[in-house]
mmCIF file of C-alpha atoms in Angstrom:
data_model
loop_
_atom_site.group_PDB
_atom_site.id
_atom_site.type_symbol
_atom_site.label_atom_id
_atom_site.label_comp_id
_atom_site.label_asym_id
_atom_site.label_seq_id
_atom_site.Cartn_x
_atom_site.Cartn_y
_atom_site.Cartn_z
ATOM 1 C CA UNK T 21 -50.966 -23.279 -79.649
ATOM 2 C CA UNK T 22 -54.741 -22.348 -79.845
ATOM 3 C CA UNK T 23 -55.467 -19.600 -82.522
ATOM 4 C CA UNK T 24 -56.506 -17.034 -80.812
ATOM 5 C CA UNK T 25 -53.336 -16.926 -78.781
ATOM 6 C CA UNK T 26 -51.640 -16.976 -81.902
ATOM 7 C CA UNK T 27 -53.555 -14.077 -83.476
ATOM 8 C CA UNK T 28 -52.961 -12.150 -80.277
ATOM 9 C CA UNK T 29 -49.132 -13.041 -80.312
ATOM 10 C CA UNK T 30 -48.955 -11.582 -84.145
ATOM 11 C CA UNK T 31 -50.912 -8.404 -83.882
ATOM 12 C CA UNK T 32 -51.709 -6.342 -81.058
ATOM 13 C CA UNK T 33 -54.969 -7.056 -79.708
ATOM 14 C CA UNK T 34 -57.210 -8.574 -76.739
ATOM 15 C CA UNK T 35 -58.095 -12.150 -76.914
ATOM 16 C CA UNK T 36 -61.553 -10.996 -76.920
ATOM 17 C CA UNK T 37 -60.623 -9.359 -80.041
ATOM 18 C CA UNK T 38 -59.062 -11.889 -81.252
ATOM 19 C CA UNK T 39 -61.853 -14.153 -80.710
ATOM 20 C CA UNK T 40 -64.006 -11.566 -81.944
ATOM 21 C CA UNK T 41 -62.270 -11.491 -85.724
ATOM 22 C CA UNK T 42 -62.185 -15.606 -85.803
ATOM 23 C CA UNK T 43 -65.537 -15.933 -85.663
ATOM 24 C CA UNK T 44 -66.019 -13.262 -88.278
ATOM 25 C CA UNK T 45 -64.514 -15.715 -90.493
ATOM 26 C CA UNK T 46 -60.951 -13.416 -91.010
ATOM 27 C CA UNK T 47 -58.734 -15.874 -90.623
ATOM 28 C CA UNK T 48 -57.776 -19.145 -92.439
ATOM 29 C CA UNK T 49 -55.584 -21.647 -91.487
ATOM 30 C CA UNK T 50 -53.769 -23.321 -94.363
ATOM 31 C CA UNK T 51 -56.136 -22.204 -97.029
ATOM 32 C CA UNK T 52 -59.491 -23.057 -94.959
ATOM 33 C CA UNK T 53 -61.475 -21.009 -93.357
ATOM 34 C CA UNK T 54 -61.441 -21.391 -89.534
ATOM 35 C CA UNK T 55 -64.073 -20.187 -87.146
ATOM 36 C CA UNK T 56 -62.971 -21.545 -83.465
ATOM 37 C CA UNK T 57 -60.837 -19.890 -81.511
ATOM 38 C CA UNK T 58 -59.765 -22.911 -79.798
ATOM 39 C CA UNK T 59 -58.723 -24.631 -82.807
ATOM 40 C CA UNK T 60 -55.279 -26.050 -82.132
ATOM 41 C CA UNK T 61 -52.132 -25.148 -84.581
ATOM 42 C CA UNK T 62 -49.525 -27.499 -85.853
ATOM 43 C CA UNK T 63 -45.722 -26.169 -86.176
ATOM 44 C CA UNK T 64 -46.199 -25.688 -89.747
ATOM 45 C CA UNK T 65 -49.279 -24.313 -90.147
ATOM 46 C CA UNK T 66 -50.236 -21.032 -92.472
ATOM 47 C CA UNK T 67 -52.086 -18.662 -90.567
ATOM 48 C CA UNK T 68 -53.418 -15.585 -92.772
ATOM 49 C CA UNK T 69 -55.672 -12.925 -91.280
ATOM 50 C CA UNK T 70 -57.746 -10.207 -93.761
ATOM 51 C CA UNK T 71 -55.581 -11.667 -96.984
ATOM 52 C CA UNK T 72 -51.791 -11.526 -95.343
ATOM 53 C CA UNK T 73 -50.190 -14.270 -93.975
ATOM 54 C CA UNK T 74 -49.239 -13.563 -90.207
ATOM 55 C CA UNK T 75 -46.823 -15.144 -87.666
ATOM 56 C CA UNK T 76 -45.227 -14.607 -84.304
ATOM 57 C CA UNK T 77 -42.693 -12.636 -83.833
ATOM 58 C CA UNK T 78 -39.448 -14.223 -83.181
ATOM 59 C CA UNK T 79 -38.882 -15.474 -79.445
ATOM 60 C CA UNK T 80 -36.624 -13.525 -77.326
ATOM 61 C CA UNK T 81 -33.134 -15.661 -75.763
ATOM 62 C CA UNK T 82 -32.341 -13.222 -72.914
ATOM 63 C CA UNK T 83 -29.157 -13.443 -71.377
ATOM 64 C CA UNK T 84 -29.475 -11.767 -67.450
ATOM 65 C CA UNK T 85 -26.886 -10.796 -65.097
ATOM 66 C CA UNK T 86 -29.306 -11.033 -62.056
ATOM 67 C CA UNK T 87 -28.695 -8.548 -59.368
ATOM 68 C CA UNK T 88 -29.794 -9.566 -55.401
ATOM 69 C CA UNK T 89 -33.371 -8.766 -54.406
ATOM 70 C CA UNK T 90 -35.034 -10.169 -57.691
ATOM 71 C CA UNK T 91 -36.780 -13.816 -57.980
ATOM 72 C CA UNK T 92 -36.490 -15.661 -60.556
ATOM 73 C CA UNK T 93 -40.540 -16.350 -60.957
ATOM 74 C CA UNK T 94 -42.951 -14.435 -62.797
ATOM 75 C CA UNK T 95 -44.770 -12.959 -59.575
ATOM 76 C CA UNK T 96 -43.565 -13.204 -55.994
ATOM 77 C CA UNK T 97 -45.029 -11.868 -52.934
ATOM 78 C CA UNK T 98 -41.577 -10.488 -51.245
ATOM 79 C CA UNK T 99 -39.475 -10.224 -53.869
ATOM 80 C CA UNK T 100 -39.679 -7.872 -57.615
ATOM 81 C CA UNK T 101 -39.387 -10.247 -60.281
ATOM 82 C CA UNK T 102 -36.303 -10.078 -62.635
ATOM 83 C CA UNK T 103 -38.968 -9.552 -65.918
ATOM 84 C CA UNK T 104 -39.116 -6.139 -64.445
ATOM 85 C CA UNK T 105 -35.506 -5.666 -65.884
ATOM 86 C CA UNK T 106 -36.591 -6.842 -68.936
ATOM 87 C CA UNK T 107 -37.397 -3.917 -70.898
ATOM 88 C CA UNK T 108 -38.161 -5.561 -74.455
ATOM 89 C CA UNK T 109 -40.544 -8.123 -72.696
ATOM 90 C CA UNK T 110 -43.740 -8.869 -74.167
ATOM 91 C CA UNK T 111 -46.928 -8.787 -71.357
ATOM 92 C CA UNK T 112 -48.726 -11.266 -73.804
ATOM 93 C CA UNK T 113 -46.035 -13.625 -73.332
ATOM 94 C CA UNK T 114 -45.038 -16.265 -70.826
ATOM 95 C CA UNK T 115 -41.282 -16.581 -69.781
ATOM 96 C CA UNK T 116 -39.378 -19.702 -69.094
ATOM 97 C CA UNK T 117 -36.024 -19.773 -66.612
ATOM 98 C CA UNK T 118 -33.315 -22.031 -68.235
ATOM 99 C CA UNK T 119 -31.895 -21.729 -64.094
ATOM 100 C CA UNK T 120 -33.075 -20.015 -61.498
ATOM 101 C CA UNK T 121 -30.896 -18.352 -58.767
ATOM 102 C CA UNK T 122 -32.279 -17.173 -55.353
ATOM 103 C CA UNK T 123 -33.408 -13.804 -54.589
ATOM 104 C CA UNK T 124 -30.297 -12.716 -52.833
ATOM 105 C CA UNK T 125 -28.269 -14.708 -55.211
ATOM 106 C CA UNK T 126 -26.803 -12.766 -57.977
ATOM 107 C CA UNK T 127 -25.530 -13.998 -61.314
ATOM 108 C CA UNK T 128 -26.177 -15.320 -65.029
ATOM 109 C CA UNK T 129 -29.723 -16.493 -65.474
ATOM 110 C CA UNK T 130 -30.933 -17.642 -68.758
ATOM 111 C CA UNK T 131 -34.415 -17.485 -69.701
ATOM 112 C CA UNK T 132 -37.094 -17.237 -73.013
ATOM 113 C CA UNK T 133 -40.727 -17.191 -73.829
ATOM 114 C CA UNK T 134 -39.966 -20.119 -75.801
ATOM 115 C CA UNK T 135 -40.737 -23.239 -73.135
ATOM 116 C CA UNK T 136 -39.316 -25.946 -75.701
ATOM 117 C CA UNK T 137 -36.047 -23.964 -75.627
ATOM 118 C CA UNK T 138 -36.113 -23.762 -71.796
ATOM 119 C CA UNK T 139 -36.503 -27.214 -70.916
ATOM 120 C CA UNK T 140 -33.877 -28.214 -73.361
ATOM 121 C CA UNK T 141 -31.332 -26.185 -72.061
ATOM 122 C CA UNK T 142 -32.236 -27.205 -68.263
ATOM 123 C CA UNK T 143 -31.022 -30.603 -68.840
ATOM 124 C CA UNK T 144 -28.385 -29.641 -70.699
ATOM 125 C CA UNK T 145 -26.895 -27.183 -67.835
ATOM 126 C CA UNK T 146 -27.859 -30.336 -65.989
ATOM 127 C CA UNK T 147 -24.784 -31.773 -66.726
ATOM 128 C CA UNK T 148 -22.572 -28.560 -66.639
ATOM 129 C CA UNK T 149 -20.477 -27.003 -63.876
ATOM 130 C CA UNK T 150 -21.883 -23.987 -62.676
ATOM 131 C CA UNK T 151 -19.043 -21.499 -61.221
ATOM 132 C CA UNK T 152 -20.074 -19.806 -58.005
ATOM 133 C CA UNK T 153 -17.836 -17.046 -56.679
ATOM 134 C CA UNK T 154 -19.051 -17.806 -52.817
ATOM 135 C CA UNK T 155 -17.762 -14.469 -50.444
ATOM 136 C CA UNK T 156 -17.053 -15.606 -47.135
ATOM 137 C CA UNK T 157 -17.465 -14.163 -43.511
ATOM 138 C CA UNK T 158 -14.295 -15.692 -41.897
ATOM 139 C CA UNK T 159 -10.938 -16.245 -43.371
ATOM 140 C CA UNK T 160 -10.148 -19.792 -45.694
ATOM 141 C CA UNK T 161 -7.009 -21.330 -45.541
ATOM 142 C CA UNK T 162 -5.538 -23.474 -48.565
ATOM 143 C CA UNK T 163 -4.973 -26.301 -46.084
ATOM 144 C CA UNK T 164 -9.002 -26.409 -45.619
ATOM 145 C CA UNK T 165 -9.651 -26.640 -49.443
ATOM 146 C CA UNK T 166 -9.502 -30.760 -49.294
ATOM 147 C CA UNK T 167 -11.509 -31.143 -46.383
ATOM 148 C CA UNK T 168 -13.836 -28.563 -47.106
ATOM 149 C CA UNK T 169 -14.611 -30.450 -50.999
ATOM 150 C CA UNK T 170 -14.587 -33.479 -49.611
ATOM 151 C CA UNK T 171 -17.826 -32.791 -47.158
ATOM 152 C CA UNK T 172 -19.332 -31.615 -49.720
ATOM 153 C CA UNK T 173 -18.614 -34.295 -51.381
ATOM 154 C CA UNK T 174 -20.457 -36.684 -48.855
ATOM 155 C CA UNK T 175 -22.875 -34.005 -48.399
ATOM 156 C CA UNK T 176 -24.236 -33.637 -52.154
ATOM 157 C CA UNK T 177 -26.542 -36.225 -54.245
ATOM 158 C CA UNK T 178 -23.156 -38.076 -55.835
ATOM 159 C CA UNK T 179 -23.742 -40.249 -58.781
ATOM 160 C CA UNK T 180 -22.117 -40.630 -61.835
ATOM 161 C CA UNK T 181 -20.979 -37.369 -63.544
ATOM 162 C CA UNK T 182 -21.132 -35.549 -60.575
ATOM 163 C CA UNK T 183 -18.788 -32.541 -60.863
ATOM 164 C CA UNK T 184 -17.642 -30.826 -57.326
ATOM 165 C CA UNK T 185 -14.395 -28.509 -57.205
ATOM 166 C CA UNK T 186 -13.805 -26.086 -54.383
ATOM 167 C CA UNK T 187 -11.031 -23.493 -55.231
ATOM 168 C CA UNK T 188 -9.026 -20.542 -52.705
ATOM 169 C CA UNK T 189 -10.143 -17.310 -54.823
ATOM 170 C CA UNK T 190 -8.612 -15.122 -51.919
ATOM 171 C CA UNK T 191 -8.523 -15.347 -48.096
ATOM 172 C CA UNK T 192 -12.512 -14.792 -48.089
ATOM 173 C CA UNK T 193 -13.428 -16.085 -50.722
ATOM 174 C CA UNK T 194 -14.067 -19.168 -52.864
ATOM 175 C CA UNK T 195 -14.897 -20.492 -56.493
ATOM 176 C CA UNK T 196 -17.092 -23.388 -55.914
ATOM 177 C CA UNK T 197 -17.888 -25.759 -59.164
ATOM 178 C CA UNK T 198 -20.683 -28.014 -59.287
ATOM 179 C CA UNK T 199 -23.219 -29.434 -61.900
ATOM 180 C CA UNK T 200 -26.030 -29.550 -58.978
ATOM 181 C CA UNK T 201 -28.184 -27.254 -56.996
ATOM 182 C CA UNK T 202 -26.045 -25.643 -54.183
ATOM 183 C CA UNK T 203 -28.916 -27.060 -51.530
ATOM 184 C CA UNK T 204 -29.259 -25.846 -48.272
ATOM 185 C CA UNK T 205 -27.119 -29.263 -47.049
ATOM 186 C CA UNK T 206 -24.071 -28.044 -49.683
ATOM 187 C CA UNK T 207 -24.043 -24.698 -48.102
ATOM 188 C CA UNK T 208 -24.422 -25.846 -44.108
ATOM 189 C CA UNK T 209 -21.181 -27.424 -44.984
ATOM 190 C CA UNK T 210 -19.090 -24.091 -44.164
ATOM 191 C CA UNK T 211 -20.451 -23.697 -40.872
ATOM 192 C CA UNK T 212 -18.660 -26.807 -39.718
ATOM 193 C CA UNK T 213 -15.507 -25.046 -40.850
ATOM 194 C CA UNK T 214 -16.868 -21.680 -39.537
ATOM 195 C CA UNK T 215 -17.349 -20.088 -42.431
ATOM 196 C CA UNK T 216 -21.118 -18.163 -43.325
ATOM 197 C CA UNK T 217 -21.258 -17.309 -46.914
ATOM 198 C CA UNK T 218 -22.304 -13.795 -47.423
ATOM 199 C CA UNK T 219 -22.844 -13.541 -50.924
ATOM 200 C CA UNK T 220 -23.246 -16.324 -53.992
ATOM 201 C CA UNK T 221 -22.971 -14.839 -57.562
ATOM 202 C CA UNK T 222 -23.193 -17.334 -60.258
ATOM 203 C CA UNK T 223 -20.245 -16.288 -62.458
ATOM 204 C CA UNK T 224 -20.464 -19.196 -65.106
ATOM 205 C CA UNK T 225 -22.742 -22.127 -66.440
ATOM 206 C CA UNK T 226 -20.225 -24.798 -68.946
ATOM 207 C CA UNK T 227 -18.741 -22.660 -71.481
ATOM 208 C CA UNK T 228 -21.194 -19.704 -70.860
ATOM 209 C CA UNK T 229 -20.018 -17.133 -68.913
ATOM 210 C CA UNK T 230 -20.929 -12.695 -68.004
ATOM 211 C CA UNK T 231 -18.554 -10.964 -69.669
ATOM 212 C CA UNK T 232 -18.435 -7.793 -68.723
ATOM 213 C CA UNK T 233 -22.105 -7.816 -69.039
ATOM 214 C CA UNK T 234 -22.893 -5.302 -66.191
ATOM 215 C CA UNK T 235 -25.424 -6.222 -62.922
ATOM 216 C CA UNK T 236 -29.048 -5.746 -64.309
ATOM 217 C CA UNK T 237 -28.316 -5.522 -67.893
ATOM 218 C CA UNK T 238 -29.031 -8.392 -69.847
ATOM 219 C CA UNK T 239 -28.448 -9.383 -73.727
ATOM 220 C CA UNK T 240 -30.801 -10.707 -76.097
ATOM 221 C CA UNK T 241 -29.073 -13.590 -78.275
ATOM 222 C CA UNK T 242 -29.903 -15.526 -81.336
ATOM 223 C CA UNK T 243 -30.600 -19.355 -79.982
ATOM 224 C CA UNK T 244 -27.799 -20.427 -81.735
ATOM 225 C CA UNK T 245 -25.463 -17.424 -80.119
ATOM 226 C CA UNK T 246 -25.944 -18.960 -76.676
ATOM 227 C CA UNK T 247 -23.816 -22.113 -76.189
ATOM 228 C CA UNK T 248 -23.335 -23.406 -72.891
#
């Protein structure tokens, strides 16, 4: 991370500002005096500003049941992104999505401004089943459980590991399991059996699951209270 990000990230300032005060010679970085703003910084590096040691403050783990109408990006065009929800969010930080659901998807979504954190726990959930609750338009008999799992089956990206598990929740509804992205090709699967899914809501990812966290509310966690 460059310096002046860091600075910015510790205290509340500009990164002109920032800049600004590193070039006045304020800031050190283990025990030398450093005057670029670009200067990179190791893990472990001592950062002290005016005499006092500084450093970030702790990353957020944010736990998000995702209501419909939100995208999981930073900025979209159509769509408000789910960082609106976010009330404790930090504007002078980026935010990383662990998964990503669609906008009119609803559901747990796990995301961070720490990237390293992020992209660890994608391939982890990589090899988890995610539970989908999938509300129907049309009525599901038990009989077509088999043969509906079993074109998915043919339909999906099967390889070694591959977890797929359709389940009768209720006449209209299913619980679909699966440790891949429910494509397009998973989902035209129902309209052979004349089935449109109406709604998707991602109900749990491995061990990981809501609660009775309610729609838009979201939890912040320690990174070692989240365990998928």
């Amino acid at each position: 991370m460059r310096l002046s990000k860091f600075l910015t990230l510790s205290i509340p300032m500009s990164r002109n500002q920032a800049k600004f005060f590193i070039r006045k010679r304020r800031l050190s970085v283990d025990g030398k005096v450093v005057t670029d703003p670009n200067s990179e910084l190791r893990e472990d590096s001592n950062v002290v500003f005016d005499g006092k040691q500084i450093s970030i403050a702790g990353y957020q783990y944010i736990v998000l049941h995702k209501p419909p109408s939100y995208a999981c990006t930073s900025k979209d065009s159509e769509f408000a992104s789910v960082l609106q929800l976010i009330k404790t969010r930090s504007e002078k930080r980026s935010y990383y999505f662990a998964n990503a659901l669609g906008p009119e998807q609803t559901g747990l979504v796990l995301l961070s401004d720490d990237a390293r954190w992020a992209n660890r726990m994608r391939r982890k959930l990589s090899k988890k089943a995610f539970v989908y609750l999938a509300s129907l338009k049309g009525v599901v008999s038990e009989c077509q459980i088999p043969q509906i799992k079993e074109a998915m089956m043919a339909s999906a990206d099967t390889n070694i590991g591959t977890i797929i598990d359709v389940q009768r929740h209720n006449e209209t509804s299913l619980l679909l399991s699966l440790n891949q992205v429910l494509n397009q090709e998973l989902l035209d699967v129902f309209h052979s059996f004349d089935l449109i899914i109406n709604s998707l809501h991602l109900q749990k990812m491995g061990i990981l699951s809501l609660g009775d966290l309610e729609e838009g509310d979201y939890l912040e966690l320690t990174e070692n209270e989240i365990k998928i």
